[in-house]
Amino acid sequence: MVKLSGVQNNTGPKDFPQLQNDSFLRAARGEETEHVPVWCMRQAGRYLPEFREFRAGKDFFETCRSPEACCELTLQPLRRYAFDAAIIFSDILVVPQAMGMDVKMLAGKGPTFTEPLKDPEDLQRLSAQVDVEKELGYVFRAITLTRHKIEGKVPLIGFSGAPWTLMSYMIEGGGSTTHSKAKRWLFRHPEGSHMLLKMLTDVIVGYLLGQVAAGAQALQVFDSHAGILGPAEFKEFSLPYLRDIARRVKDKLKEDQQDVPLIVFAKDAHYALEDLSQSYYEVIGLDWTIDPRSARERTGGKVSLQGNMDPCALYAPKERISDIVKKMLEDFGTRGHIANLGHGLYPDMDPENVGAFVEAVHQHSKLMNKLI
């Protein structure tokens, strides 16, 4: 059970500046846009020198708990690029932290859990009831502050990790190439796995609703480890929870007469496109290994699509980036498409090439729309 501490019945902070560029929200709903909107996963990241300078010497999760720091880091890429959306600076692992787990970000190693879950008996260590306002209110305050500071230039996206991806981190204790410890649970402890996934789902629903109440104008659910599952395991241990999150969030927002697009990004889950297109999400994010034309056909026009240029294409010369973007846009078509990379930006990428990507999306899509 998740306590919302007033968030549930609160329609959210008022007096936000009027939105000036709604192309991202229109594309998410499949409406016509003047150009294809574009943003990048990890657009607030280490590839930016100003990001590295701001973060120098600061603990990662302490930064995440500072609304002022998260606001500044969210705004940095908007000062450089004509992105059509911003995503709040935070981390998916704040949810396990809210449930009582200790996570540190170690240099050269990444996220590390001091005491990972070893067997279902360890579920007793997790908070059965999470007051999302108390435990994650710093994210909500960051969203509200950023909505004001962004001055209506573009919409602000909130997000969460998906239950299976968070479960994997909580059991593996950090990153993994095989995810064998987490998958061992699925095959050896299916009931315990479902218990943990349900606990996570309940917290995520409250967390996402709290983000909307704070001012988030769209939500993305990251199932970054979806592709490590086979089709049968995905259908049992991931898909039902992704659907439950979207359905419950949508039902509550409908009660409050709010319309907030939901995006699901299930990386490498090629086999699940048809199922995901019938899961209450307006947008499906694609990684770079999926052919856009095939994705359009398989999703049957039910959803908008987001993606999916290979991040490594940004290592190419600017002229080549422009050509790659043009081909991507031709494959997707300009309606119901949000341009993005097939994964996040890498720390060693040239900021100028990110600018070339954004510019190419706008230029080519505007020209394509004129020719239609």
PDB file of C-alpha atoms in Angstrom, residues 39-44 87 220 222 265 286 306 340-345:
ATOM      1  CA  TRP A  39      14.813  15.290 -27.154  1.00  0.00           C
ATOM      2  CA  CYS A  40      17.524  12.905 -25.939  1.00  0.00           C
ATOM      3  CA  MET A  41      17.669  10.423 -23.135  1.00  0.00           C
ATOM      4  CA  ARG A  42      20.427  11.587 -20.768  1.00  0.00           C
ATOM      5  CA  GLN A  43      20.393  15.028 -22.414  1.00  0.00           C
ATOM      6  CA  ALA A  44      21.414  16.332 -18.978  1.00  0.00           C
ATOM      7  CA  ILE A  87      13.332  15.418 -18.667  1.00  0.00           C
ATOM      8  CA  GLN A 220       8.259   7.800 -19.285  1.00  0.00           C
ATOM      9  CA  PHE A 222      12.166   2.890 -18.458  1.00  0.00           C
ATOM     10  CA  PHE A 265      10.759   2.280 -23.317  1.00  0.00           C
ATOM     11  CA  LEU A 286      12.386   2.129 -29.703  1.00  0.00           C
ATOM     12  CA  GLN A 306       9.926   7.531 -30.201  1.00  0.00           C
ATOM     13  CA  ASN A 340      15.341  10.540 -29.984  1.00  0.00           C
ATOM     14  CA  LEU A 341      18.299   8.206 -29.738  1.00  0.00           C
ATOM     15  CA  GLY A 342      17.844   4.485 -29.219  1.00  0.00           C
ATOM     16  CA  HIS A 343      19.471   4.873 -25.803  1.00  0.00           C
ATOM     17  CA  GLY A 344      21.060   7.628 -23.721  1.00  0.00           C
ATOM     18  CA  LEU A 345      23.888   9.968 -24.697  1.00  0.00           C
TER      19      LEU A 345
END
